[in-house]
């Protein structure tokens, strides 16, 4: 973890992270039931303690965030046979993301390989307050047979094999 801060804007109530980078983080998750994970107890505890947030506080701006070489491993024990999903080679780059509305929107890009399938996401005009952004998500050659254990046994149709590629463009505006 590497962090660089600009301290002078703190005097004006603005936390400015000049650069934040993370190298090769690995997250291990386990699904133990249809809606239960090895971290579900943490989410339940945080939901109980939520209080209304006070107005004011600090504005936060991230000049540049980089995550390189990340991985997420999900062990799915809720299906038979059990399945391990791996998202590898995760790379995330975020630039100029801020809670301040007077700054231009930020950008982000994410790339990874999920179960052997390249996945990419590119976003622009990202705003935190007055949520706004445009993004394109794409993946190529996802093996549909990997989804068979998740289909209901009484489904009116099923599949044996196949691959799918897609590109999806999303937009969300504050108006």
PDB file of C-alpha atoms in Angstrom:
ATOM      1  CA  UNK A   1       0.000   0.000   0.000  1.00  0.00           C
ATOM      2  CA  UNK A   2       1.384   3.385  -0.994  1.00  0.00           C
ATOM      3  CA  UNK A   3      -0.348   6.653  -0.063  1.00  0.00           C
ATOM      4  CA  UNK A   4       0.491  10.295  -0.824  1.00  0.00           C
ATOM      5  CA  UNK A   5      -1.606  13.092   0.667  1.00  0.00           C
ATOM      6  CA  UNK A   6      -1.762  16.817   0.017  1.00  0.00           C
ATOM      7  CA  UNK A   7      -2.098  18.237   3.552  1.00  0.00           C
ATOM      8  CA  UNK A   8      -2.716  21.927   2.773  1.00  0.00           C
ATOM      9  CA  UNK A   9      -6.329  21.398   1.520  1.00  0.00           C
ATOM     10  CA  UNK A  10      -7.169  19.869   4.944  1.00  0.00           C
ATOM     11  CA  UNK A  11      -7.285  23.428   6.286  1.00  0.00           C
ATOM     12  CA  UNK A  12     -10.288  24.005   3.998  1.00  0.00           C
ATOM     13  CA  UNK A  13     -12.010  20.716   4.917  1.00  0.00           C
ATOM     14  CA  UNK A  14     -10.798  18.850   1.832  1.00  0.00           C
ATOM     15  CA  UNK A  15      -8.969  15.522   2.139  1.00  0.00           C
ATOM     16  CA  UNK A  16      -6.947  15.208  -1.053  1.00  0.00           C
ATOM     17  CA  UNK A  17      -5.371  11.840  -1.777  1.00  0.00           C
ATOM     18  CA  UNK A  18      -2.820  12.601  -4.457  1.00  0.00           C
ATOM     19  CA  UNK A  19      -2.004   8.956  -5.083  1.00  0.00           C
ATOM     20  CA  UNK A  20      -3.124   5.682  -3.564  1.00  0.00           C
ATOM     21  CA  UNK A  21      -1.783   2.413  -4.906  1.00  0.00           C
ATOM     22  CA  UNK A  22      -2.204  -1.194  -3.883  1.00  0.00           C
ATOM     23  CA  UNK A  23      -0.099  -4.038  -5.232  1.00  0.00           C
ATOM     24  CA  UNK A  24      -1.278  -7.672  -5.494  1.00  0.00           C
ATOM     25  CA  UNK A  25      -4.111  -7.853  -2.950  1.00  0.00           C
ATOM     26  CA  UNK A  26      -5.902 -11.215  -2.708  1.00  0.00           C
ATOM     27  CA  UNK A  27      -9.394 -11.599  -1.223  1.00  0.00           C
ATOM     28  CA  UNK A  28     -10.785 -15.010  -0.306  1.00  0.00           C
ATOM     29  CA  UNK A  29     -14.566 -15.383   0.014  1.00  0.00           C
ATOM     30  CA  UNK A  30     -16.801 -18.345   0.778  1.00  0.00           C
ATOM     31  CA  UNK A  31     -20.517 -18.680   0.012  1.00  0.00           C
ATOM     32  CA  UNK A  32     -22.019 -21.052   2.559  1.00  0.00           C
ATOM     33  CA  UNK A  33     -25.725 -20.710   1.697  1.00  0.00           C
ATOM     34  CA  UNK A  34     -28.021 -19.073  -0.851  1.00  0.00           C
ATOM     35  CA  UNK A  35     -27.648 -15.671   0.831  1.00  0.00           C
ATOM     36  CA  UNK A  36     -24.829 -16.335   3.293  1.00  0.00           C
ATOM     37  CA  UNK A  37     -21.124 -15.674   3.022  1.00  0.00           C
ATOM     38  CA  UNK A  38     -18.186 -15.949   5.389  1.00  0.00           C
ATOM     39  CA  UNK A  39     -18.556 -12.192   6.017  1.00  0.00           C
ATOM     40  CA  UNK A  40     -22.374 -12.006   6.429  1.00  0.00           C
ATOM     41  CA  UNK A  41     -22.084 -11.483  10.189  1.00  0.00           C
ATOM     42  CA  UNK A  42     -20.012  -8.343   9.585  1.00  0.00           C
ATOM     43  CA  UNK A  43     -22.681  -6.860   7.309  1.00  0.00           C
ATOM     44  CA  UNK A  44     -25.472  -7.577   9.807  1.00  0.00           C
ATOM     45  CA  UNK A  45     -23.530  -5.851  12.601  1.00  0.00           C
ATOM     46  CA  UNK A  46     -22.823  -2.757  10.493  1.00  0.00           C
ATOM     47  CA  UNK A  47     -26.480  -2.464   9.377  1.00  0.00           C
ATOM     48  CA  UNK A  48     -27.668  -2.453  13.008  1.00  0.00           C
ATOM     49  CA  UNK A  49     -25.303   0.369  13.982  1.00  0.00           C
ATOM     50  CA  UNK A  50     -26.014   2.728  11.093  1.00  0.00           C
ATOM     51  CA  UNK A  51     -26.840   6.226  12.243  1.00  0.00           C
ATOM     52  CA  UNK A  52     -27.705   9.262  10.164  1.00  0.00           C
ATOM     53  CA  UNK A  53     -24.563  11.001   8.978  1.00  0.00           C
ATOM     54  CA  UNK A  54     -23.900  14.498  10.179  1.00  0.00           C
ATOM     55  CA  UNK A  55     -23.900  17.240   7.582  1.00  0.00           C
ATOM     56  CA  UNK A  56     -20.619  18.876   6.838  1.00  0.00           C
ATOM     57  CA  UNK A  57     -17.408  16.954   7.256  1.00  0.00           C
ATOM     58  CA  UNK A  58     -14.627  16.646   4.726  1.00  0.00           C
ATOM     59  CA  UNK A  59     -14.738  16.660   0.978  1.00  0.00           C
ATOM     60  CA  UNK A  60     -12.607  13.844  -0.408  1.00  0.00           C
ATOM     61  CA  UNK A  61     -10.779  13.797  -3.728  1.00  0.00           C
ATOM     62  CA  UNK A  62      -8.787  10.866  -5.082  1.00  0.00           C
ATOM     63  CA  UNK A  63      -6.308  12.160  -7.638  1.00  0.00           C
ATOM     64  CA  UNK A  64      -5.156   8.707  -8.663  1.00  0.00           C
ATOM     65  CA  UNK A  65      -5.889   5.194  -7.379  1.00  0.00           C
ATOM     66  CA  UNK A  66      -4.180   2.133  -8.825  1.00  0.00           C
ATOM     67  CA  UNK A  67      -4.646  -1.496  -7.933  1.00  0.00           C
ATOM     68  CA  UNK A  68      -2.408  -3.913  -9.818  1.00  0.00           C
ATOM     69  CA  UNK A  69      -2.274  -7.712  -9.770  1.00  0.00           C
ATOM     70  CA  UNK A  70      -5.298  -8.299  -7.564  1.00  0.00           C
ATOM     71  CA  UNK A  71      -7.292 -11.508  -7.202  1.00  0.00           C
ATOM     72  CA  UNK A  72     -10.628 -12.568  -5.726  1.00  0.00           C
ATOM     73  CA  UNK A  73     -11.285 -16.233  -5.045  1.00  0.00           C
ATOM     74  CA  UNK A  74     -14.867 -17.263  -4.255  1.00  0.00           C
ATOM     75  CA  UNK A  75     -15.480 -20.770  -2.990  1.00  0.00           C
ATOM     76  CA  UNK A  76     -19.168 -21.519  -3.621  1.00  0.00           C
ATOM     77  CA  UNK A  77     -20.307 -24.220  -1.191  1.00  0.00           C
ATOM     78  CA  UNK A  78     -23.991 -23.495  -1.806  1.00  0.00           C
ATOM     79  CA  UNK A  79     -24.150 -25.481  -5.054  1.00  0.00           C
ATOM     80  CA  UNK A  80     -23.425 -29.092  -5.955  1.00  0.00           C
ATOM     81  CA  UNK A  81     -20.794 -29.726  -7.058  1.00  0.00           C
ATOM     82  CA  UNK A  82     -18.974 -26.956  -5.191  1.00  0.00           C
ATOM     83  CA  UNK A  83     -17.362 -24.388  -7.464  1.00  0.00           C
ATOM     84  CA  UNK A  84     -14.383 -22.087  -7.139  1.00  0.00           C
ATOM     85  CA  UNK A  85     -14.583 -18.833  -9.092  1.00  0.00           C
ATOM     86  CA  UNK A  86     -11.359 -16.906  -9.674  1.00  0.00           C
ATOM     87  CA  UNK A  87     -11.055 -13.314 -10.789  1.00  0.00           C
ATOM     88  CA  UNK A  88      -7.370 -12.813 -11.519  1.00  0.00           C
ATOM     89  CA  UNK A  89      -5.126 -10.129 -12.919  1.00  0.00           C
ATOM     90  CA  UNK A  90      -7.382  -7.439 -11.489  1.00  0.00           C
ATOM     91  CA  UNK A  91      -6.226  -3.963 -12.465  1.00  0.00           C
ATOM     92  CA  UNK A  92      -8.120  -0.849 -11.401  1.00  0.00           C
ATOM     93  CA  UNK A  93      -7.275   2.745 -12.217  1.00  0.00           C
ATOM     94  CA  UNK A  94      -9.339   5.660 -10.935  1.00  0.00           C
ATOM     95  CA  UNK A  95      -8.498   9.316 -11.583  1.00  0.00           C
ATOM     96  CA  UNK A  96      -9.965  12.578 -10.327  1.00  0.00           C
ATOM     97  CA  UNK A  97     -12.891  11.188  -8.327  1.00  0.00           C
ATOM     98  CA  UNK A  98     -14.286  13.674  -5.816  1.00  0.00           C
ATOM     99  CA  UNK A  99     -17.195  14.441  -3.527  1.00  0.00           C
ATOM    100  CA  UNK A 100     -16.877  18.077  -4.618  1.00  0.00           C
ATOM    101  CA  UNK A 101     -19.422  19.103  -7.252  1.00  0.00           C
ATOM    102  CA  UNK A 102     -17.310  21.994  -8.614  1.00  0.00           C
ATOM    103  CA  UNK A 103     -14.650  19.635 -10.021  1.00  0.00           C
ATOM    104  CA  UNK A 104     -14.867  17.796 -13.364  1.00  0.00           C
ATOM    105  CA  UNK A 105     -16.014  14.175 -13.306  1.00  0.00           C
ATOM    106  CA  UNK A 106     -13.482  11.398 -12.809  1.00  0.00           C
ATOM    107  CA  UNK A 107     -12.584   8.332 -14.821  1.00  0.00           C
ATOM    108  CA  UNK A 108     -12.116   4.670 -13.999  1.00  0.00           C
ATOM    109  CA  UNK A 109     -11.054   1.498 -15.736  1.00  0.00           C
ATOM    110  CA  UNK A 110     -11.153  -2.078 -14.497  1.00  0.00           C
ATOM    111  CA  UNK A 111      -9.804  -5.181 -16.184  1.00  0.00           C
ATOM    112  CA  UNK A 112      -9.671  -8.773 -14.988  1.00  0.00           C
ATOM    113  CA  UNK A 113      -9.970 -12.357 -16.076  1.00  0.00           C
ATOM    114  CA  UNK A 114     -12.982 -14.237 -14.656  1.00  0.00           C
ATOM    115  CA  UNK A 115     -12.952 -18.005 -15.152  1.00  0.00           C
ATOM    116  CA  UNK A 116     -10.686 -17.523 -18.177  1.00  0.00           C
ATOM    117  CA  UNK A 117     -12.813 -14.725 -19.671  1.00  0.00           C
ATOM    118  CA  UNK A 118     -11.363 -11.233 -20.165  1.00  0.00           C
ATOM    119  CA  UNK A 119     -13.635  -8.572 -18.643  1.00  0.00           C
ATOM    120  CA  UNK A 120     -13.225  -4.803 -18.946  1.00  0.00           C
ATOM    121  CA  UNK A 121     -15.046  -1.762 -17.634  1.00  0.00           C
ATOM    122  CA  UNK A 122     -14.326   1.827 -18.651  1.00  0.00           C
ATOM    123  CA  UNK A 123     -16.156   4.739 -17.028  1.00  0.00           C
ATOM    124  CA  UNK A 124     -16.091   8.498 -17.478  1.00  0.00           C
ATOM    125  CA  UNK A 125     -17.713  11.622 -16.038  1.00  0.00           C
ATOM    126  CA  UNK A 126     -17.933   9.932 -12.621  1.00  0.00           C
ATOM    127  CA  UNK A 127     -19.380  12.035  -9.832  1.00  0.00           C
ATOM    128  CA  UNK A 128     -20.043  10.922  -6.267  1.00  0.00           C
ATOM    129  CA  UNK A 129     -22.536  13.590  -5.217  1.00  0.00           C
ATOM    130  CA  UNK A 130     -25.294  14.080  -7.729  1.00  0.00           C
ATOM    131  CA  UNK A 131     -24.394  10.572  -8.908  1.00  0.00           C
ATOM    132  CA  UNK A 132     -23.394  10.616 -12.537  1.00  0.00           C
ATOM    133  CA  UNK A 133     -21.361   8.546 -14.957  1.00  0.00           C
ATOM    134  CA  UNK A 134     -21.101   6.680 -18.232  1.00  0.00           C
ATOM    135  CA  UNK A 135     -19.580   3.209 -18.471  1.00  0.00           C
ATOM    136  CA  UNK A 136     -18.970   0.432 -20.958  1.00  0.00           C
ATOM    137  CA  UNK A 137     -18.705  -3.158 -19.736  1.00  0.00           C
ATOM    138  CA  UNK A 138     -17.429  -5.865 -22.049  1.00  0.00           C
ATOM    139  CA  UNK A 139     -16.466  -9.507 -21.914  1.00  0.00           C
ATOM    140  CA  UNK A 140     -15.494 -12.043 -24.556  1.00  0.00           C
ATOM    141  CA  UNK A 141     -16.122 -15.778 -24.754  1.00  0.00           C
ATOM    142  CA  UNK A 142     -17.637 -16.555 -21.335  1.00  0.00           C
ATOM    143  CA  UNK A 143     -18.280 -20.317 -21.025  1.00  0.00           C
ATOM    144  CA  UNK A 144     -22.019 -20.701 -20.363  1.00  0.00           C
ATOM    145  CA  UNK A 145     -21.549 -24.271 -19.082  1.00  0.00           C
ATOM    146  CA  UNK A 146     -20.133 -22.732 -15.891  1.00  0.00           C
ATOM    147  CA  UNK A 147     -23.647 -21.493 -15.095  1.00  0.00           C
ATOM    148  CA  UNK A 148     -25.336 -24.916 -15.252  1.00  0.00           C
ATOM    149  CA  UNK A 149     -25.248 -25.560 -11.467  1.00  0.00           C
ATOM    150  CA  UNK A 150     -27.082 -22.254 -10.920  1.00  0.00           C
ATOM    151  CA  UNK A 151     -30.023 -23.073 -13.207  1.00  0.00           C
ATOM    152  CA  UNK A 152     -33.160 -24.474 -11.534  1.00  0.00           C
ATOM    153  CA  UNK A 153     -33.645 -28.189 -12.262  1.00  0.00           C
ATOM    154  CA  UNK A 154     -37.223 -27.586 -13.481  1.00  0.00           C
ATOM    155  CA  UNK A 155     -36.294 -24.789 -15.904  1.00  0.00           C
ATOM    156  CA  UNK A 156     -38.313 -25.019 -19.149  1.00  0.00           C
ATOM    157  CA  UNK A 157     -35.094 -24.798 -21.162  1.00  0.00           C
ATOM    158  CA  UNK A 158     -31.463 -25.549 -20.468  1.00  0.00           C
ATOM    159  CA  UNK A 159     -28.161 -25.438 -22.252  1.00  0.00           C
ATOM    160  CA  UNK A 160     -25.371 -27.881 -22.808  1.00  0.00           C
ATOM    161  CA  UNK A 161     -22.579 -25.600 -23.907  1.00  0.00           C
ATOM    162  CA  UNK A 162     -21.844 -22.290 -25.515  1.00  0.00           C
ATOM    163  CA  UNK A 163     -19.938 -19.073 -25.156  1.00  0.00           C
ATOM    164  CA  UNK A 164     -21.180 -15.521 -24.978  1.00  0.00           C
ATOM    165  CA  UNK A 165     -19.546 -12.163 -25.640  1.00  0.00           C
ATOM    166  CA  UNK A 166     -21.175  -8.854 -24.876  1.00  0.00           C
ATOM    167  CA  UNK A 167     -20.663  -5.124 -24.628  1.00  0.00           C
ATOM    168  CA  UNK A 168     -23.015  -3.027 -22.533  1.00  0.00           C
ATOM    169  CA  UNK A 169     -23.025   0.762 -22.297  1.00  0.00           C
ATOM    170  CA  UNK A 170     -24.653   2.349 -19.254  1.00  0.00           C
ATOM    171  CA  UNK A 171     -25.372   5.939 -18.394  1.00  0.00           C
ATOM    172  CA  UNK A 172     -26.644   7.523 -15.207  1.00  0.00           C
ATOM    173  CA  UNK A 173     -27.222  11.217 -14.789  1.00  0.00           C
ATOM    174  CA  UNK A 174     -27.981  13.327 -11.757  1.00  0.00           C
ATOM    175  CA  UNK A 175     -30.969  14.837 -13.565  1.00  0.00           C
TER     176      UNK A 175
END
